Coordinates of N, CA and C in Angstrom, one line a residue:
X1 N -12.9 -15.4 29.0 CA -13.6 -14.3 29.6 C -12.7 -13.5 30.5
X2 N -12.7 -12.2 30.5 CA -11.9 -11.4 31.4 C -12.7 -10.9 32.6
X3 N -12.1 -10.9 33.7 CA -12.7 -10.4 34.9 C -12.0 -9.2 35.5
X4 N -12.7 -8.2 35.7 CA -12.1 -7.0 36.3 C -12.0 -7.2 37.8
X5 N -10.8 -7.5 38.3 CA -10.6 -7.9 39.7 C -10.7 -6.7 40.6
X6 N -10.5 -5.5 40.0 CA -10.4 -4.3 40.9 C -11.8 -4.1 41.6
X7 N -12.9 -4.5 40.9 CA -14.2 -4.3 41.4 C -14.5 -5.2 42.6
X8 N -13.7 -6.4 42.7 CA -14.0 -7.4 43.7 C -12.9 -7.5 44.7
X9 N -12.0 -6.5 44.7 CA -10.8 -6.6 45.5 C -11.1 -6.8 47.0
X10 N -12.1 -6.2 47.6 CA -12.4 -6.4 49.0 C -12.9 -7.8 49.3
X11 N -13.8 -8.3 48.4 CA -14.3 -9.6 48.6 C -13.2 -10.7 48.4
X12 N -12.3 -10.5 47.4 CA -11.4 -11.5 47.1 C -10.1 -11.3 47.9
X13 N -9.9 -10.2 48.6 CA -8.7 -10.0 49.4 C -7.5 -9.5 48.6
X14 N -7.7 -8.9 47.4 CA -6.6 -8.4 46.6 C -6.5 -6.9 46.8
X15 N -5.2 -6.5 46.9 CA -4.9 -5.1 47.0 C -4.9 -4.4 45.6
X16 N -5.3 -3.1 45.6 CA -5.2 -2.4 44.3 C -3.8 -2.4 43.7
X17 N -3.7 -2.3 42.4 CA -2.4 -2.2 41.8 C -1.7 -0.9 42.2
X18 N -0.3 -1.0 42.5 CA 0.4 0.1 42.9 C 0.4 1.2 41.8
X19 N 0.2 0.9 40.6 CA 0.2 1.9 39.5 C -1.1 2.5 39.4
X20 N -2.2 2.0 40.1 CA -3.5 2.6 40.0 C -4.3 2.0 38.8
X21 N -3.7 1.1 38.0 CA -4.3 0.5 36.9 C -5.2 -0.7 37.3
X22 N -6.0 -1.2 36.4 CA -6.9 -2.3 36.7 C -6.1 -3.6 36.6
X23 N -6.4 -4.5 37.4 CA -5.9 -5.9 37.3 C -6.9 -6.8 36.7
X24 N -6.6 -7.4 35.6 CA -7.6 -8.2 34.9 C -7.1 -9.7 34.9
X25 N -8.1 -10.6 35.1 CA -7.8 -12.0 35.1 C -8.4 -12.6 33.8
X26 N -7.6 -13.4 33.1 CA -8.1 -14.1 31.9 C -7.7 -15.6 32.0
X27 N -8.5 -16.4 31.5 CA -8.2 -17.9 31.6 C -7.0 -18.2 30.6
X28 N -6.3 -19.2 30.9 CA -5.2 -19.6 30.1 C -5.6 -19.9 28.6
X29 N -6.8 -20.5 28.5 CA -7.3 -20.9 27.2 C -7.7 -19.6 26.4
X30 N -8.3 -18.6 27.1 CA -8.7 -17.4 26.4 C -7.5 -16.6 26.0
X31 N -6.5 -16.6 26.9 CA -5.2 -15.9 26.6 C -4.5 -16.5 25.4
X32 N -4.5 -17.8 25.4 CA -3.9 -18.5 24.3 C -4.6 -18.2 22.9
X33 N -5.9 -18.2 22.9 CA -6.7 -17.8 21.7 C -6.4 -16.4 21.3
X34 N -6.3 -15.5 22.3 CA -6.1 -14.1 22.0 C -4.7 -13.9 21.4
X35 N -3.7 -14.6 21.9 CA -2.3 -14.5 21.4 C -2.2 -15.2 20.0
X36 N -2.9 -16.3 19.8 CA -2.8 -16.9 18.5 C -3.4 -16.0 17.4
X37 N -4.3 -15.1 17.7 CA -4.9 -14.3 16.8 C -4.0 -13.0 16.4
X38 N -2.9 -12.8 17.2 CA -2.1 -11.7 16.9 C -1.3 -11.9 15.7
X39 N -0.9 -10.8 15.0 CA -0.1 -10.9 13.8 C 1.4 -11.3 14.2
X40 N 2.2 -11.7 13.3 CA 3.6 -12.0 13.5 C 4.3 -10.8 14.0
X41 N 5.2 -11.0 14.9 CA 6.0 -9.8 15.5 C 6.8 -9.2 14.3
X42 N 6.8 -7.9 14.3 CA 7.5 -7.1 13.3 C 8.9 -6.9 13.7
X43 N 9.8 -7.3 12.8 CA 11.2 -7.2 13.0 C 11.8 -5.8 12.7
X44 N 12.4 -5.2 13.6 CA 13.0 -3.9 13.4 C 14.5 -4.0 13.2
X45 N 15.1 -5.0 13.7 CA 16.5 -5.3 13.4 C 16.7 -6.8 13.6
X46 N 16.2 -7.6 12.7 CA 16.2 -9.0 12.8 C 15.4 -9.4 14.0
X47 N 15.8 -10.5 14.7 CA 15.2 -11.0 15.9 C 15.8 -10.3 17.2
X48 N 16.7 -9.3 16.9 CA 17.4 -8.7 18.0 C 16.5 -7.5 18.6
X49 N 15.8 -6.9 17.8 CA 15.0 -5.7 18.2 C 13.6 -5.9 17.5
X50 N 12.6 -6.1 18.2 CA 11.3 -6.5 17.7 C 10.2 -5.5 18.1
X51 N 9.2 -5.3 17.3 CA 8.1 -4.3 17.6 C 7.5 -4.5 19.0
X52 N 7.2 -3.4 19.7 CA 6.6 -3.3 21.0 C 7.4 -4.0 22.1
X53 N 8.7 -4.0 21.9 CA 9.6 -4.4 23.0 C 10.5 -3.3 23.5
X54 N 11.0 -3.5 24.7 CA 12.1 -2.6 25.3 C 13.4 -3.4 25.2
X55 N 14.3 -2.9 24.4 CA 15.5 -3.6 24.1 C 16.7 -2.7 24.5
X56 N 17.7 -3.4 25.1 CA 19.0 -2.7 25.5 C 20.1 -3.1 24.5
X57 N 20.8 -2.1 24.0 CA 22.0 -2.3 23.1 C 23.2 -1.9 24.0
X58 N 24.0 -2.8 24.3 CA 25.2 -2.5 25.2 C 26.5 -2.8 24.5
X59 N 27.5 -2.2 25.0 CA 28.9 -2.3 24.4 C 29.9 -1.4 25.1
X60 N 31.1 -1.7 24.9 CA 32.2 -1.0 25.5 C 32.3 0.4 24.8
X61 N 33.0 1.3 25.4 CA 33.3 2.6 24.7 C 34.1 2.4 23.4
X62 N 33.6 3.1 22.4 CA 34.3 3.0 21.1 C 33.9 1.8 20.3
X63 N 32.9 1.0 20.7 CA 32.5 -0.2 20.0 C 31.7 0.2 18.7
X64 N 31.0 1.4 18.8 CA 30.2 1.8 17.7 C 28.7 1.7 18.0
X65 N 28.3 1.7 19.3 CA 26.9 1.6 19.6 C 26.0 2.7 19.0
X66 N 26.5 3.9 19.1 CA 25.7 5.1 18.6 C 25.6 5.0 17.1
X67 N 26.6 4.6 16.4 CA 26.6 4.4 15.0 C 25.6 3.3 14.6
X68 N 25.6 2.2 15.3 CA 24.7 1.1 15.0 C 23.2 1.6 15.2
X69 N 23.0 2.3 16.4 CA 21.7 2.8 16.7 C 21.2 3.7 15.6
X70 N 22.1 4.5 15.1 CA 21.7 5.5 14.0 C 21.4 4.7 12.7
X71 N 22.1 3.7 12.5 CA 21.9 2.9 11.3 C 20.5 2.2 11.4
X72 N 20.1 1.7 12.6 CA 18.8 1.1 12.8 C 17.7 2.2 12.6
X73 N 18.0 3.4 13.1 CA 17.0 4.5 13.0 C 16.8 4.8 11.5
X74 N 17.9 4.9 10.8 CA 17.8 5.3 9.4 C 17.1 4.2 8.6
X75 N 17.4 2.9 8.9 CA 16.8 1.8 8.1 C 15.3 1.7 8.4
X76 N 14.9 1.8 9.6 CA 13.5 1.6 9.9 C 12.7 2.8 9.4
X77 N 13.3 4.0 9.5 CA 12.5 5.2 9.1 C 12.4 5.3 7.6
X78 N 13.4 4.7 6.9 CA 13.3 4.8 5.4 C 12.7 3.6 4.7
X79 N 12.4 2.6 5.5 CA 11.7 1.4 5.0 C 12.6 0.4 4.3
X80 N 13.9 0.4 4.8 CA 14.8 -0.7 4.2 C 14.4 -2.1 4.7
X81 N 14.7 -3.1 3.9 CA 14.2 -4.4 4.2 C 15.2 -5.2 5.0
X82 N 16.5 -4.7 5.1 CA 17.5 -5.4 5.9 C 18.6 -4.4 6.3
X83 N 19.3 -4.8 7.4 CA 20.5 -4.1 7.8 C 21.5 -5.1 8.3
X84 N 22.7 -5.0 7.8 CA 23.7 -6.0 8.2 C 23.3 -7.4 8.1
X85 N 22.4 -7.7 7.0 CA 22.0 -9.0 6.8 C 20.8 -9.4 7.7
X86 N 20.3 -8.6 8.5 CA 19.2 -8.9 9.4 C 17.9 -8.2 8.9
X87 N 16.8 -9.0 8.9 CA 15.6 -8.6 8.2 C 14.9 -7.5 9.0
X88 N 14.3 -6.5 8.2 CA 13.5 -5.5 8.8 C 12.2 -5.5 8.0
X89 N 11.1 -5.7 8.6 CA 9.8 -5.8 7.9 C 8.7 -4.8 8.4
X90 N 9.2 -3.7 9.0 CA 8.3 -2.7 9.5 C 7.8 -1.8 8.4
X91 N 8.5 -1.7 7.3 CA 8.2 -0.7 6.3 C 8.7 0.7 6.8
X92 N 8.4 1.7 6.2 CA 8.8 3.1 6.6 C 8.0 3.6 7.7
X93 N 8.6 3.8 8.9 CA 7.8 4.2 10.1 C 8.6 5.4 10.7
X94 N 7.8 6.1 11.6 CA 8.4 7.3 12.2 C 9.3 6.9 13.4
X95 N 10.4 7.5 13.5 CA 11.4 7.1 14.5 C 11.9 8.4 15.2
X96 N 11.9 8.4 16.5 CA 12.4 9.5 17.3 C 13.7 9.1 18.0
X97 N 14.8 9.8 17.7 CA 16.1 9.4 18.2 C 16.6 10.5 19.2
X98 N 16.7 10.1 20.5 CA 17.3 11.0 21.5 C 18.8 10.9 21.5
X99 N 19.4 11.9 20.8 CA 20.9 11.9 20.7 C 21.4 12.8 21.8
X100 N 21.9 12.2 22.9 CA 22.4 12.9 24.1 C 23.9 12.8 24.2
X101 N 24.5 12.4 23.1 CA 26.0 12.1 23.1 C 26.7 13.1 22.2
X102 N 26.2 13.3 21.1 CA 27.0 14.0 20.0 C 26.6 15.5 19.9
X103 N 27.6 16.4 19.7 CA 27.3 17.7 19.3 C 27.0 17.7 17.8
X104 N 26.5 18.9 17.3 CA 26.2 18.9 15.9 C 27.4 18.7 15.0
X105 N 28.6 19.2 15.4 CA 29.8 18.9 14.6 C 30.2 17.5 14.6
X106 N 30.1 16.8 15.8 CA 30.3 15.4 15.9 C 29.3 14.6 15.0
X107 N 28.1 15.0 15.0 CA 27.1 14.4 14.3 C 27.3 14.4 12.8
X108 N 27.7 15.6 12.3 CA 27.9 15.8 10.8 C 29.1 15.1 10.4
X109 N 30.1 15.0 11.3 CA 31.4 14.3 10.9 C 31.1 12.8 10.7
X110 N 30.0 12.3 11.3 CA 29.7 10.9 11.1 C 28.7 10.6 9.9
X111 N 27.8 11.5 9.8 CA 26.7 11.3 8.7 C 27.1 11.9 7.4
X112 N 27.9 13.0 7.5 CA 28.3 13.7 6.3 C 27.1 14.1 5.5
X113 N 27.1 13.8 4.2 CA 26.0 14.2 3.3 C 24.9 13.1 3.1
X114 N 24.8 12.2 4.0 CA 23.8 11.1 3.9 C 22.4 11.8 3.9
X115 N 21.6 11.2 3.0 CA 20.2 11.7 2.9 C 19.3 10.9 3.8
X116 N 18.7 11.6 4.8 CA 17.8 10.9 5.8 C 16.4 11.0 5.3
X117 N 15.6 10.1 5.7 CA 14.1 10.1 5.4 C 13.4 11.1 6.4
X118 N 12.4 11.7 5.9 CA 11.6 12.7 6.7 C 11.0 12.0 8.0
X119 N 10.9 10.7 8.0 CA 10.3 10.0 9.1 C 11.2 10.0 10.3
X120 N 12.5 10.3 10.2 CA 13.4 10.3 11.3 C 13.5 11.7 11.9
X121 N 13.3 11.8 13.2 CA 13.5 13.0 14.0 C 14.5 12.8 15.1
X122 N 15.3 13.9 15.3 CA 16.2 13.9 16.4 C 15.8 14.8 17.5
X123 N 15.9 14.3 18.8 CA 15.6 15.1 19.9 C 16.9 15.3 20.8
X124 N 17.1 16.6 21.2 CA 18.2 16.9 22.1 C 17.7 17.5 23.3
X125 N 18.4 17.2 24.4 CA 18.0 17.7 25.8 C 19.0 18.7 26.3
X126 N 18.4 19.8 26.7 CA 19.3 20.9 27.2 C 19.6 20.7 28.7
X127 N 18.8 19.9 29.4 CA 19.0 19.6 30.8 C 19.9 18.4 31.1
X128 N 20.1 18.1 32.3 CA 21.0 17.0 32.7 C 20.3 15.6 32.5
X129 N 19.0 15.6 32.7 CA 18.3 14.3 32.5 C 17.0 14.5 31.7
X130 N 16.5 13.4 31.2 CA 15.3 13.4 30.5 C 14.2 12.9 31.4
X131 N 13.0 13.5 31.3 CA 11.8 13.0 32.1 C 11.0 12.1 31.2
X132 N 10.4 11.1 31.8 CA 9.5 10.2 31.1 C 8.3 10.9 30.5
X133 N 7.9 11.9 31.2 CA 6.7 12.7 30.7 C 7.1 13.4 29.4
X134 N 8.3 13.9 29.3 CA 8.8 14.6 28.1 C 8.9 13.6 26.9
X135 N 9.4 12.4 27.2 CA 9.6 11.4 26.2 C 8.2 11.0 25.6
X136 N 7.3 10.8 26.6 CA 5.9 10.4 26.2 C 5.2 11.5 25.3
X137 N 5.4 12.7 25.7 CA 4.8 13.8 25.0 C 5.4 14.0 23.6
X138 N 6.7 13.8 23.5 CA 7.4 13.9 22.2 C 7.0 12.8 21.3
X139 N 6.8 11.6 21.9 CA 6.4 10.4 21.1 C 5.1 10.7 20.5
X140 N 4.2 11.2 21.3 CA 2.8 11.5 20.7 C 2.9 12.6 19.7
X141 N 3.7 13.6 20.0 CA 3.7 14.8 19.1 C 4.3 14.4 17.7
X142 N 5.3 13.5 17.7 CA 5.9 13.1 16.4 C 5.2 11.9 15.8
X143 N 4.4 11.2 16.5 CA 3.8 10.0 16.0 C 4.8 8.9 15.8
X144 N 5.8 8.9 16.6 CA 6.9 7.9 16.5 C 6.4 6.5 16.9
X145 N 6.8 5.5 16.2 CA 6.6 4.1 16.5 C 7.8 3.4 17.1
X146 N 9.0 4.1 16.9 CA 10.2 3.6 17.5 C 10.9 4.8 18.2
X147 N 11.3 4.6 19.4 CA 12.1 5.6 20.2 C 13.5 5.0 20.5
X148 N 14.5 5.7 20.2 CA 15.9 5.3 20.5 C 16.5 6.3 21.4
X149 N 17.1 5.8 22.5 CA 17.7 6.8 23.5 C 19.2 6.5 23.6
X150 N 20.0 7.5 23.4 CA 21.4 7.3 23.5 C 21.9 8.4 24.5
X151 N 22.0 8.1 25.8 CA 22.0 6.7 26.3 C 21.3 6.6 27.7
X152 N 21.4 5.5 28.3 CA 20.7 5.2 29.5 C 20.9 6.2 30.7
X153 N 22.1 6.7 30.8 CA 22.5 7.5 31.9 C 21.7 8.8 31.9
X154 N 21.1 9.2 30.8 CA 20.3 10.5 30.8 C 19.0 10.3 31.4
X155 N 18.6 9.1 31.8 CA 17.3 8.9 32.4 C 17.2 8.9 33.9
X156 N 18.4 9.1 34.5 CA 18.4 9.1 36.0 C 19.5 10.0 36.5
X157 N 19.2 10.7 37.6 CA 20.2 11.5 38.2 C 21.1 10.7 39.0
X158 N 20.7 9.5 39.4 CA 21.5 8.6 40.2 C 22.1 7.5 39.2
X159 N 23.2 6.9 39.7 CA 23.8 5.8 38.9 C 22.8 4.6 38.9
X160 N 22.6 4.0 37.8 CA 21.7 2.9 37.7 C 22.2 1.6 38.4
X161 N 23.4 1.7 39.0 CA 23.8 0.6 39.8 C 23.0 0.5 41.0
X162 N 22.4 1.7 41.4 CA 21.4 1.7 42.5 C 20.1 1.0 42.0
X163 N 19.7 0.1 42.8 CA 18.5 -0.7 42.4 C 17.3 0.1 42.3
X164 N 17.1 1.0 43.2 CA 15.9 1.9 43.1 C 15.9 2.7 41.8
X165 N 17.1 3.3 41.5 CA 17.2 4.1 40.3 C 17.0 3.3 39.1
X166 N 17.5 2.1 39.1 CA 17.3 1.2 37.9 C 15.9 0.8 37.7
X167 N 15.2 0.5 38.8 CA 13.8 0.1 38.8 C 13.0 1.3 38.2
X168 N 13.3 2.5 38.7 CA 12.5 3.7 38.2 C 12.7 3.9 36.7
X169 N 13.9 3.7 36.2 CA 14.2 3.9 34.8 C 13.5 2.8 34.0
X170 N 13.6 1.5 34.3 CA 13.1 0.5 33.5 C 11.6 0.5 33.6
X171 N 11.0 0.8 34.7 CA 9.5 0.9 34.8 C 9.0 2.1 34.0
X172 N 9.7 3.2 34.0 CA 9.3 4.4 33.2 C 9.3 4.1 31.8
X173 N 10.3 3.4 31.3 CA 10.4 3.0 29.9 C 9.3 2.0 29.5
X174 N 9.1 1.0 30.4 CA 8.0 0.0 30.1 C 6.7 0.7 30.1
X175 N 6.5 1.7 30.9 CA 5.2 2.4 30.9 C 5.0 3.1 29.6
X176 N 6.0 3.8 29.1 CA 5.9 4.5 27.8 C 5.6 3.4 26.7
X177 N 6.3 2.3 26.8 CA 6.1 1.3 25.8 C 4.7 0.8 25.7
X178 N 4.1 0.5 26.9 CA 2.7 0.0 27.0 C 1.7 1.1 26.6
X179 N 1.9 2.3 27.2 CA 0.8 3.3 27.0 C 0.9 3.9 25.6
X180 N 2.1 4.0 25.0 CA 2.2 4.7 23.7 C 2.3 3.7 22.6
X181 N 2.4 2.4 22.9 CA 2.5 1.4 21.9 C 3.8 1.5 21.0
X182 N 4.9 1.9 21.6 CA 6.1 2.1 20.8 C 7.1 1.0 21.1
X183 N 8.1 0.9 20.3 CA 9.3 0.0 20.5 C 10.4 0.9 20.9
X184 N 11.1 0.5 22.0 CA 12.2 1.3 22.5 C 13.5 0.6 22.5
X185 N 14.5 1.3 22.0 CA 15.9 0.8 22.0 C 16.7 1.8 22.8
X186 N 17.3 1.3 23.9 CA 18.1 2.2 24.7 C 19.6 1.7 24.8
X187 N 20.5 2.6 24.7 CA 21.9 2.3 24.7 C 22.5 2.3 26.1
X188 N 23.2 1.3 26.4 CA 23.8 1.2 27.8 C 25.3 0.9 27.6
X189 N 26.1 1.4 28.5 CA 27.6 1.1 28.5 C 27.9 -0.1 29.3
X190 N 29.1 -0.6 29.1 CA 29.6 -1.7 29.9 C 30.9 -1.3 30.6
X191 N 31.3 -1.9 31.7 CA 32.6 -1.7 32.2 C 33.6 -2.2 31.2
X192 N 34.9 -1.8 31.3 CA 36.0 -2.4 30.5 C 36.0 -3.9 30.6
X193 N 35.8 -4.5 29.4 CA 35.8 -6.0 29.4 C 37.1 -6.5 28.8
X194 N 37.8 -7.3 29.5 CA 39.0 -7.9 28.9 C 38.7 -8.8 27.7
X195 N 39.6 -8.8 26.7 CA 39.4 -9.7 25.5 C 39.2 -11.1 25.9
X196 N 38.3 -11.8 25.2 CA 38.1 -13.2 25.5 C 37.1 -13.6 26.6
X197 N 36.6 -12.5 27.3 CA 35.6 -12.8 28.3 C 34.2 -12.9 27.6
X198 N 33.4 -13.9 28.0 CA 32.1 -14.1 27.5 C 31.2 -13.0 27.9
X199 N 30.4 -12.5 26.9 CA 29.5 -11.4 27.1 C 28.2 -11.9 27.6
X200 N 27.7 -11.4 28.8 CA 26.4 -11.8 29.3 C 25.7 -10.6 29.9
X201 N 24.5 -10.7 30.3 CA 23.8 -9.6 30.9 C 24.5 -9.0 32.1
X202 N 25.3 -9.8 32.7 CA 26.1 -9.3 33.9 C 27.1 -8.2 33.6
X203 N 27.4 -8.0 32.3 CA 28.4 -7.0 31.9 C 27.8 -5.7 31.6
X204 N 26.5 -5.6 31.6 CA 25.8 -4.3 31.3 C 25.8 -3.4 32.6
X205 N 26.3 -2.2 32.4 CA 26.5 -1.3 33.6 C 25.1 -1.1 34.3
X206 N 25.1 -1.1 35.6 CA 23.9 -0.8 36.3 C 23.4 -2.0 37.0
X207 N 22.3 -1.9 37.7 CA 21.7 -2.9 38.5 C 21.2 -4.0 37.5
X208 N 21.2 -5.3 38.0 CA 20.6 -6.4 37.2 C 19.2 -6.2 36.9
X209 N 18.5 -5.3 37.7 CA 17.1 -5.0 37.4 C 16.8 -4.5 36.0
X210 N 17.9 -3.8 35.4 CA 17.7 -3.3 34.1 C 17.5 -4.4 33.1
X211 N 18.3 -5.5 33.1 CA 18.1 -6.6 32.2 C 17.0 -7.6 32.6
X212 N 16.7 -7.6 33.9 CA 15.6 -8.5 34.4 C 14.3 -8.1 33.8
X213 N 14.1 -6.7 33.7 CA 12.8 -6.2 33.3 C 12.7 -5.7 31.9
X214 N 13.8 -5.8 31.1 CA 13.7 -5.4 29.7 C 13.2 -6.7 28.9
X215 N 12.8 -6.5 27.7 CA 12.4 -7.6 26.9 C 13.5 -8.3 26.2
X216 N 14.5 -7.6 25.8 CA 15.6 -8.2 25.0 C 16.9 -7.3 25.2
X217 N 18.0 -7.9 24.9 CA 19.3 -7.2 25.0 C 20.3 -7.8 24.1
X218 N 21.1 -7.0 23.5 CA 22.2 -7.5 22.7 C 23.5 -6.6 22.8
X219 N 24.6 -7.2 22.6 CA 25.9 -6.5 22.6 C 26.4 -6.2 21.3
X220 N 27.1 -5.1 21.1 CA 28.0 -4.9 20.0 C 29.4 -5.0 20.6
X221 N 30.2 -6.0 20.2 CA 31.5 -6.2 20.8 C 32.6 -6.0 19.9
X222 N 33.8 -5.8 20.4 CA 35.0 -5.7 19.6 C 35.6 -7.1 19.5
X223 N 35.9 -7.4 18.3 CA 36.5 -8.7 18.0 C 38.0 -8.7 18.2
X224 N 38.5 -9.8 18.7 CA 40.0 -9.9 18.8 C 40.6 -10.4 17.5
X225 N 39.8 -10.6 16.4 CA 40.3 -11.0 15.1 C 40.7 -9.8 14.3
X226 N 40.5 -8.6 14.7 CA 40.9 -7.4 14.0 C 40.4 -6.2 14.6
X227 N 41.1 -5.1 14.5 CA 40.8 -3.8 15.2 C 39.5 -3.2 14.7
X228 N 39.1 -3.5 13.5 CA 37.9 -2.9 12.9 C 36.7 -3.9 12.7
X229 N 36.9 -5.0 13.4 CA 35.9 -6.1 13.3 C 35.0 -6.0 14.5
X230 N 33.7 -6.0 14.3 CA 32.7 -6.0 15.4 C 31.8 -7.3 15.3
X231 N 31.3 -7.7 16.4 CA 30.3 -8.8 16.4 C 29.1 -8.4 17.2
X232 N 28.0 -9.0 16.9 CA 26.7 -8.8 17.7 C 26.3 -10.1 18.4
X233 N 26.0 -10.0 19.6 CA 25.6 -11.2 20.4 C 24.3 -10.9 21.2
X234 N 23.3 -11.7 21.0 CA 22.1 -11.5 21.8 C 22.2 -12.2 23.1
X235 N 21.9 -11.5 24.2 CA 22.1 -12.1 25.5 C 20.8 -12.2 26.3
X236 N 19.7 -11.6 25.8 CA 18.4 -11.8 26.4 C 17.3 -11.7 25.3
X237 N 16.4 -12.6 25.4 CA 15.2 -12.5 24.6 C 14.0 -13.2 25.3
X238 N 12.8 -12.7 25.1 CA 11.7 -13.4 25.6 C 11.1 -14.4 24.6
X239 N 11.8 -14.5 23.4 CA 11.4 -15.5 22.4 C 12.4 -16.6 22.4
X240 N 12.2 -17.7 23.1 CA 13.2 -18.7 23.3 C 13.8 -19.3 22.1
X241 N 13.2 -19.2 20.9 CA 13.7 -19.8 19.7 C 14.6 -18.8 18.9
X242 N 14.7 -17.6 19.5 CA 15.4 -16.5 18.8 C 16.7 -16.2 19.4
X243 N 17.5 -17.1 19.9 CA 18.8 -16.8 20.5 C 19.8 -17.0 19.4
X244 N 20.4 -15.8 19.0 CA 21.2 -15.8 17.8 C 22.5 -15.1 18.2
X245 N 23.6 -15.5 17.5 CA 24.9 -14.8 17.5 C 25.3 -14.5 16.1
X246 N 25.6 -13.2 15.8 CA 26.0 -12.9 14.4 C 27.4 -12.2 14.5
X247 N 28.1 -12.4 13.4 CA 29.4 -11.8 13.3 C 29.6 -11.3 11.9

């Protein structure tokens, strides 16, 4: 049984939620039953990027983050069943890709004459930063189930090393995720990482609040086994059995 705590806040001594939303209490048993009735999580890029999660894709400059994000967008929008050996079971869904990195010439030099599915839409921003309201409105307008943002720096006028700026960004994205029911993949840079250094959430540029409050995160890294070899490493997941490293 759920209890609406907001109605009893004065009697119980609870403060209203800062977001203005309702605070609900549910017993552990009822929550367990509710969770067990849920369908299996839909994989959008294996166990690395899962439906209804906020995921960070990080990597050094030139690692190929934007290309990988575009491959994920193309695969999920066109209904492919796997990408780089990782399962995708979403079927063909609408994807909104915020490309804030490439010009049209740079874009066509990468995709050439590739045939995209009509479920994939690209959004470009004429200003310096994106607003969360604009993202939410565009998500509703396109009917997107997946939103990909390239990259994180477009979401804040301040550097996300600032804790307040990082909190604003991650809370804004989580709000869109919850209210619009979308899955969000956002690209983040890393400082220059010397070869051989273990990749962890500490290498993602910005305040640690970014990775503290996201659902999952993975790296695209450059391998020291060859100039054109890349590897993927998951560094955060809320699914404890899903810690994987792929190469």
